[in-house]
mmCIF file of C-alpha atoms in Angstrom:
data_model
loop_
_atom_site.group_PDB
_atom_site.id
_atom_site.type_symbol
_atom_site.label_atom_id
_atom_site.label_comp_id
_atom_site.label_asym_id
_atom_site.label_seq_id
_atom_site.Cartn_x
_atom_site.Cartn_y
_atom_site.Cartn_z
ATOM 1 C CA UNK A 541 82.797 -33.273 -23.833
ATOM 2 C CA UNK A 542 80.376 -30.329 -23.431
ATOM 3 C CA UNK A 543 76.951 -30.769 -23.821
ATOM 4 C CA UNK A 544 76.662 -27.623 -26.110
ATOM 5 C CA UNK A 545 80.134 -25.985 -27.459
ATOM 6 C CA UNK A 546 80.858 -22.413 -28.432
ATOM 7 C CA UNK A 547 83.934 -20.353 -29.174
ATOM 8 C CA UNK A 548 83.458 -17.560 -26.268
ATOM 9 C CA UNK A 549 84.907 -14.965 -28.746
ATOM 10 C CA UNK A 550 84.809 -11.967 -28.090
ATOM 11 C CA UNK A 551 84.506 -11.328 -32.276
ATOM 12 C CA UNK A 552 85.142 -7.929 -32.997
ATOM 13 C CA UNK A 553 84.032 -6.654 -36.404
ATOM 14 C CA UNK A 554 83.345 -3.157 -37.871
ATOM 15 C CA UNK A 555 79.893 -2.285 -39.195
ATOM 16 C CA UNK A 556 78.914 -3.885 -42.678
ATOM 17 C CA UNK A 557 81.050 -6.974 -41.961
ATOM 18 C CA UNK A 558 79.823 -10.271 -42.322
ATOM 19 C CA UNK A 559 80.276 -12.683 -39.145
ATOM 20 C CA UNK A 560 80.168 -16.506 -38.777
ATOM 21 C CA UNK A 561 79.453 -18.064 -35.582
ATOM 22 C CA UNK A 562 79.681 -21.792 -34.521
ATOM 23 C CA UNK A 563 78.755 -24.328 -32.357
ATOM 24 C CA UNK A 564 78.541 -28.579 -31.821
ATOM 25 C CA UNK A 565 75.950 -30.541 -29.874
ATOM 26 C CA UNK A 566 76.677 -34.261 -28.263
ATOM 27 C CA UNK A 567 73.805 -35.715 -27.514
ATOM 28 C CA UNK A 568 73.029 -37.112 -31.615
ATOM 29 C CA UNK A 569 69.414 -37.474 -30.259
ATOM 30 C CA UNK A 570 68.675 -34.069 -29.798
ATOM 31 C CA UNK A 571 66.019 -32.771 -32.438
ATOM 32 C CA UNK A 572 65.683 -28.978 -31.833
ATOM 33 C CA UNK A 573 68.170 -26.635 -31.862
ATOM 34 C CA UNK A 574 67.939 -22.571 -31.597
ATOM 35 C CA UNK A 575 70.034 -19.565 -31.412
ATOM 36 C CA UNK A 576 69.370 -17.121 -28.624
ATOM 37 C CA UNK A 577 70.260 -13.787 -28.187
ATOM 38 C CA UNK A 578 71.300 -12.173 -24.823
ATOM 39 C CA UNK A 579 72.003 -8.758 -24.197
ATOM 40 C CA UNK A 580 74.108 -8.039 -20.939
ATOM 41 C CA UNK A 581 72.246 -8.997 -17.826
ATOM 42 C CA UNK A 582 69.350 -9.753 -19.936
ATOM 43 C CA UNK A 583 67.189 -12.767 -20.369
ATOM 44 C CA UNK A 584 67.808 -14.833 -23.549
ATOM 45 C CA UNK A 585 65.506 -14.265 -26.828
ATOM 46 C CA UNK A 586 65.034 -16.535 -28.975
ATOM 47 C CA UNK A 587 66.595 -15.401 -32.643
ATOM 48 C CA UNK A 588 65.929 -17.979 -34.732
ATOM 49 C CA UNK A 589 65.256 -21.971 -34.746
ATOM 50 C CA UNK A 590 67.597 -24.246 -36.922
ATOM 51 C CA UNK A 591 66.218 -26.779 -39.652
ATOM 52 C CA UNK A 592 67.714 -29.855 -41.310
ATOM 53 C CA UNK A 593 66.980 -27.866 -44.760
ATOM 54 C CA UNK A 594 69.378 -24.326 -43.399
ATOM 55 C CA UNK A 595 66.888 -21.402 -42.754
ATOM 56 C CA UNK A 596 67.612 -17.634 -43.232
ATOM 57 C CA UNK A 597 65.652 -14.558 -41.428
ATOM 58 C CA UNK A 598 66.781 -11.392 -43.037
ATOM 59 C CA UNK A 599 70.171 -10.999 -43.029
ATOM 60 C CA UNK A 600 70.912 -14.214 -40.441
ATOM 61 C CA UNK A 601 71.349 -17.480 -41.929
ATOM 62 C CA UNK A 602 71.445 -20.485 -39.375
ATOM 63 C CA UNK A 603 72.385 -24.034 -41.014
ATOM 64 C CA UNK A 604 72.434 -27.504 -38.842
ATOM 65 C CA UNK A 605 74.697 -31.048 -40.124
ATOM 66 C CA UNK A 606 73.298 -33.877 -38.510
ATOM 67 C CA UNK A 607 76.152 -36.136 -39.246
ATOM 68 C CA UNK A 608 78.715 -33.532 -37.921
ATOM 69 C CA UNK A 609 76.173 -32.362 -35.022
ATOM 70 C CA UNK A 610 76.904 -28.800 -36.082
ATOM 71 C CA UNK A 611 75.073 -25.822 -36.263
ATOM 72 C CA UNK A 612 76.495 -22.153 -37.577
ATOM 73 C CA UNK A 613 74.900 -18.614 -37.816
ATOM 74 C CA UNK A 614 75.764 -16.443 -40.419
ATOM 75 C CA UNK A 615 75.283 -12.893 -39.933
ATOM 76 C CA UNK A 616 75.491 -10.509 -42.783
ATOM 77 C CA UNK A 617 76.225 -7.018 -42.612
ATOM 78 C CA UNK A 618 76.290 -6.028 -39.437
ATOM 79 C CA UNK A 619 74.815 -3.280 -37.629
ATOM 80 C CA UNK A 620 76.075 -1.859 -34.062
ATOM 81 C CA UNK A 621 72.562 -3.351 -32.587
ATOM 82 C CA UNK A 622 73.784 -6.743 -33.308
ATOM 83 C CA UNK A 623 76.197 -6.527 -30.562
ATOM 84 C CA UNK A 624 75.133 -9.446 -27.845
ATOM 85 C CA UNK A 625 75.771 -12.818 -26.772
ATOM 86 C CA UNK A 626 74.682 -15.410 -29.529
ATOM 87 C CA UNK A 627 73.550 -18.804 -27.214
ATOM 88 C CA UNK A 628 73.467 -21.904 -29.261
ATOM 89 C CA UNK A 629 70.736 -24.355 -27.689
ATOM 90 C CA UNK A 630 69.507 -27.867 -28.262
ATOM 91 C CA UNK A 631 66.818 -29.596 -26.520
ATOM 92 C CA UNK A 632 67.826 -31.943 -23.791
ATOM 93 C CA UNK A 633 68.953 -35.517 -23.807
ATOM 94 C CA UNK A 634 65.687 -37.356 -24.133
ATOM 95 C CA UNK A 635 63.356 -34.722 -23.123
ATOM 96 C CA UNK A 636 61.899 -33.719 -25.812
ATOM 97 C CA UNK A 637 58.551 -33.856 -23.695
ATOM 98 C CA UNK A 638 60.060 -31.790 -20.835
ATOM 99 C CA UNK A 639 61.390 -28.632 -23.168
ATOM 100 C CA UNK A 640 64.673 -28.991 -21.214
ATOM 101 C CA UNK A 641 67.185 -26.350 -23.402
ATOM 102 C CA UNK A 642 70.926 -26.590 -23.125
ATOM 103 C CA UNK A 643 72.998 -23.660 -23.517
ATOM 104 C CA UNK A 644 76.200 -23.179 -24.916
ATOM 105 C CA UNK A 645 78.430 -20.574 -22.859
ATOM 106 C CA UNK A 646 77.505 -18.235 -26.587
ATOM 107 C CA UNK A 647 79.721 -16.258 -28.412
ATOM 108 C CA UNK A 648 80.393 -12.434 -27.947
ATOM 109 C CA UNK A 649 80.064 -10.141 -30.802
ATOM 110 C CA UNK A 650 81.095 -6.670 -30.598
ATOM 111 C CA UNK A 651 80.300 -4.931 -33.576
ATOM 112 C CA UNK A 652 82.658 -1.129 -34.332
ATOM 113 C CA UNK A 653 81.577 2.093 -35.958
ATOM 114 C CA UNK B 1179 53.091 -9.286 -26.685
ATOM 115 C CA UNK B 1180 52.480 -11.408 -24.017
ATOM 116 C CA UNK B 1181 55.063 -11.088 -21.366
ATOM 117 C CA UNK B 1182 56.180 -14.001 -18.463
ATOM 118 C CA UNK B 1183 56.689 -11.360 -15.214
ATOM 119 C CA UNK B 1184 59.152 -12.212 -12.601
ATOM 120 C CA UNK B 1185 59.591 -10.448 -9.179
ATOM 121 C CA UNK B 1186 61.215 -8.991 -7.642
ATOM 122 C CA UNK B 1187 63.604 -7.774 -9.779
ATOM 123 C CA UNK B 1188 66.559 -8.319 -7.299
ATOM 124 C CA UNK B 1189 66.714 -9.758 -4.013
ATOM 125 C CA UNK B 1190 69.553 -9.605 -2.037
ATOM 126 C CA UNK B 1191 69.221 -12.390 0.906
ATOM 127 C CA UNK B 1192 71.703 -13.230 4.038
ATOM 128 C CA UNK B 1193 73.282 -16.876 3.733
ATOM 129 C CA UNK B 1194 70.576 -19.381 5.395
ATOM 130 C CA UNK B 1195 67.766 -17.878 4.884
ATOM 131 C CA UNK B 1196 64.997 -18.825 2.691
ATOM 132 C CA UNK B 1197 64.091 -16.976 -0.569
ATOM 133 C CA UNK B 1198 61.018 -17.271 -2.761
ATOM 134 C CA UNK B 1199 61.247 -16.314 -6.806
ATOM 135 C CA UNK B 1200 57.759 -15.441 -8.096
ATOM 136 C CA UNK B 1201 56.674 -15.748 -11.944
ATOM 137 C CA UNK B 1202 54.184 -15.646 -13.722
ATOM 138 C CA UNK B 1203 54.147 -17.568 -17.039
ATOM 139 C CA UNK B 1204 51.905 -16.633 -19.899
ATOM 140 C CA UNK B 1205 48.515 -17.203 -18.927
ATOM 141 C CA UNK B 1206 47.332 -20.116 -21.834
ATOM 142 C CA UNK B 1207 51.438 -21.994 -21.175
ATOM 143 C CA UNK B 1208 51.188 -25.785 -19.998
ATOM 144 C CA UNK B 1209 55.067 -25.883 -19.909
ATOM 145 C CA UNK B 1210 56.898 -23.963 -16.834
ATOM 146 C CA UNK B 1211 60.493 -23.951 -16.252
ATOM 147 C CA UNK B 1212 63.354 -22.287 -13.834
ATOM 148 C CA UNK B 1213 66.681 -21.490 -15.167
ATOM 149 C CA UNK B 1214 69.551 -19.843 -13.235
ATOM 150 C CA UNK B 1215 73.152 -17.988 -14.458
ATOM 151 C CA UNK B 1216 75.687 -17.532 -12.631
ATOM 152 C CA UNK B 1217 77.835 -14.419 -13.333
ATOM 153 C CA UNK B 1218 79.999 -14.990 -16.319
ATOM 154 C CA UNK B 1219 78.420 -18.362 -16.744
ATOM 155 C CA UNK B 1220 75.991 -20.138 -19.015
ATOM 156 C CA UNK B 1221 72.683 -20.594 -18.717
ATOM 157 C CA UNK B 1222 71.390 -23.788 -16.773
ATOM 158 C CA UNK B 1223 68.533 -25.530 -16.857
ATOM 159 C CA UNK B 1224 66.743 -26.282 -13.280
ATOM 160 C CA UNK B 1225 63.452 -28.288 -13.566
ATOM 161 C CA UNK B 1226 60.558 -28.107 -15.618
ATOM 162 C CA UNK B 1227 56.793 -28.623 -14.933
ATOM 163 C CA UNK B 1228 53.966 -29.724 -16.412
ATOM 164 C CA UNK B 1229 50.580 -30.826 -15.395
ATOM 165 C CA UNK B 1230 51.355 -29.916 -11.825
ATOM 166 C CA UNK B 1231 54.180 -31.643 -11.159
ATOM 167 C CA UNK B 1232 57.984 -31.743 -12.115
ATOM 168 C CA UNK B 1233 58.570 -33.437 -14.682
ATOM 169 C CA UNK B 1234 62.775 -33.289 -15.239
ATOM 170 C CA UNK B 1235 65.336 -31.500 -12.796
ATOM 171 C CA UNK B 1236 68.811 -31.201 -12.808
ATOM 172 C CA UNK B 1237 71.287 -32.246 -10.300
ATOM 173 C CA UNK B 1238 71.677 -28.598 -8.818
ATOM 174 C CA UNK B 1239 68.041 -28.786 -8.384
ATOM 175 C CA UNK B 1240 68.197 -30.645 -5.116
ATOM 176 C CA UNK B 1241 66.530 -30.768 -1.360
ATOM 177 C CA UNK B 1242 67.167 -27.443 -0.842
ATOM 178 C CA UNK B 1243 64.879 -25.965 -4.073
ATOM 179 C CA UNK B 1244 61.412 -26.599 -4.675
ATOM 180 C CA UNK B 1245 58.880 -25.260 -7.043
ATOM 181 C CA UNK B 1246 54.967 -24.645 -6.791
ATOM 182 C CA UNK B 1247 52.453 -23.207 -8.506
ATOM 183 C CA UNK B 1248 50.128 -22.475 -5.603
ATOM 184 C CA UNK B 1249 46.953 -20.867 -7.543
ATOM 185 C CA UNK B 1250 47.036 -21.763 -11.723
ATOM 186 C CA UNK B 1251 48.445 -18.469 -12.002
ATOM 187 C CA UNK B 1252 52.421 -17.950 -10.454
ATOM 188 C CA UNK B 1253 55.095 -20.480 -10.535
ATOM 189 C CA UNK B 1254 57.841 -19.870 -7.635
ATOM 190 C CA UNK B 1255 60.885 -21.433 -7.203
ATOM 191 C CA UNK B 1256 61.604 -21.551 -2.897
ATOM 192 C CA UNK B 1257 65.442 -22.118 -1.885
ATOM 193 C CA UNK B 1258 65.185 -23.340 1.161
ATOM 194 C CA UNK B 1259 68.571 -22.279 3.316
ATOM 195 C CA UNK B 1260 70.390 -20.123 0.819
ATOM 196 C CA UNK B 1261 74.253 -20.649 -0.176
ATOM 197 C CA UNK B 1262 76.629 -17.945 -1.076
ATOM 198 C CA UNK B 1263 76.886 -20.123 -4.396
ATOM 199 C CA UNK B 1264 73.312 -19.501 -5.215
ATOM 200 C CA UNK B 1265 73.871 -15.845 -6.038
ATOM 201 C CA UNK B 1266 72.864 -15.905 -9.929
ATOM 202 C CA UNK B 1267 70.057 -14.688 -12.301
ATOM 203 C CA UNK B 1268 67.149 -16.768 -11.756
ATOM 204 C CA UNK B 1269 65.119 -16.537 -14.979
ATOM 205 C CA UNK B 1270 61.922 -18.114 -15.174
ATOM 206 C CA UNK B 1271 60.576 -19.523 -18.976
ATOM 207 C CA UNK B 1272 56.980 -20.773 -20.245
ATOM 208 C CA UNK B 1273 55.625 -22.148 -23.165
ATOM 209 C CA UNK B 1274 53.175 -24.501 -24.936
ATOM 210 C CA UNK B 1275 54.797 -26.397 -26.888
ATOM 211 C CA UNK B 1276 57.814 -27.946 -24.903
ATOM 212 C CA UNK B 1277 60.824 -26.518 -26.414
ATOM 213 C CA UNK B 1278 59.143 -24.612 -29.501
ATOM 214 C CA UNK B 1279 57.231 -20.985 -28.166
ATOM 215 C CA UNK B 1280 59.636 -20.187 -25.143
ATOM 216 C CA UNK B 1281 59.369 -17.200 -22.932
ATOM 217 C CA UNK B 1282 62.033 -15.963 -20.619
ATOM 218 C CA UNK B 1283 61.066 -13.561 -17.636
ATOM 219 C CA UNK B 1284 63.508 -11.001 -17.576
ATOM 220 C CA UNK B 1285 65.121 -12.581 -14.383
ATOM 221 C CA UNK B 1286 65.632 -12.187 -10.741
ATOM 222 C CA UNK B 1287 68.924 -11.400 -9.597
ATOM 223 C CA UNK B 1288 69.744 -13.429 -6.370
ATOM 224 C CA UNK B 1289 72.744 -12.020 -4.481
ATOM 225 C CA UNK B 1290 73.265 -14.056 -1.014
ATOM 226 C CA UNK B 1291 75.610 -12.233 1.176
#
């Protein structure tokens, strides 16, 4: 099993829609997880960190389940800027001291006038 | 906003020869990392430091890489006889908090011919 699972897309939606991305972890140890956005041939940036309690910047929403070691990233009327690779990321296996990420392959979104 | 620098920009090598990736992490960062995508691919972790030492790598990290950070200020990652499967983005990260407050460089693309 993956380390770090994604559906690759690509998602294609027009411009207002509202688009739900997913991803599962399996290490059950890991304790911090993130979604990343890269552009193409870009470096990652970090979009938003995932808590227990589901956290919302704007008009992103990012939940995490524990028991189901599954995060998700809502993203609510989209704009043509959204357009990017979404990376889900988790800490490494036992290196929470080290900072080691894992990356998922991401998901492509393509948003349309 | 504080910026981690990586240069060159792109570096195109022949097969066997030795390259060096510079950086330059943020300047108050105790947490230094190399990370390298292949075309197409995910991003993957290479090694961390801390403290002046490594502190995790992964298995591509082996005898032919090596990392230094020769004067408190760069971080370079050496490849010692380069491969024609070591063509990638090499992006370079810091932060000071292990896996909370990452930067990413904005990579150095490595194409061994």
């Amino acid at each position: 099993r993956k380390e770090v699972e994604q559906d690759p897309g690509p998602f294609n939606v027009p411009e207002g829609a509202t688009v739900a991305f997913n991803c599962t972890y399996s290490n059950s140890a890991s304790q911090s997880f993130f979604w990343y956005r890269q552009d193409c041939r870009k470096e990652p940036k970090l979009l938003m960190s995932v808590y227990s309690s589901g956290n919302e910047d704007g008009r992103f929403t990012a939940q995490l389940n524990r028991a189901s070691q599954y995060i998700s990233l809502l993203i609510r009327d989209s704009k043509l800027s959204d357009s990017a690779t979404y990376l889900c990321v988790v800490n490494g296996r036992g290196s929470s001291n080290t900072g080691k990420l894992i990356f998922g392959q991401g998901t492509t979104l393509q948003v349309k006038p | 906003e504080p910026e981690v620098t990586q240069t060159p920009s792109h570096q195109v090598t022949q097969m066997g020869q030795e390259v060096i990736l510079r950086c330059v992490p943020i300047s108050n960062h105790l947490y230094f990392y190399w990370y390298r995508q292949i075309l197409g691919q995910k991003v993957e972790f290479l090694v961390s430091f801390y403290n002046n030492e490594i502190s995790e790598k992964s298995e591509i990290f082996d005898d032919q890489f090596s990392v230094e950070r020769p004067d408190g200020s760069n971080f370079t990652l050496k490849i010692r006889s380069t491969k024609l499967e070591d063509s990638a983005m090499y992006f370079c990260a810091s932060s000071d908090q292990g896996t909370a407050g990452y930067t990413f460089g904005s990579g150095t693309r490595l194409t061994v011919v």
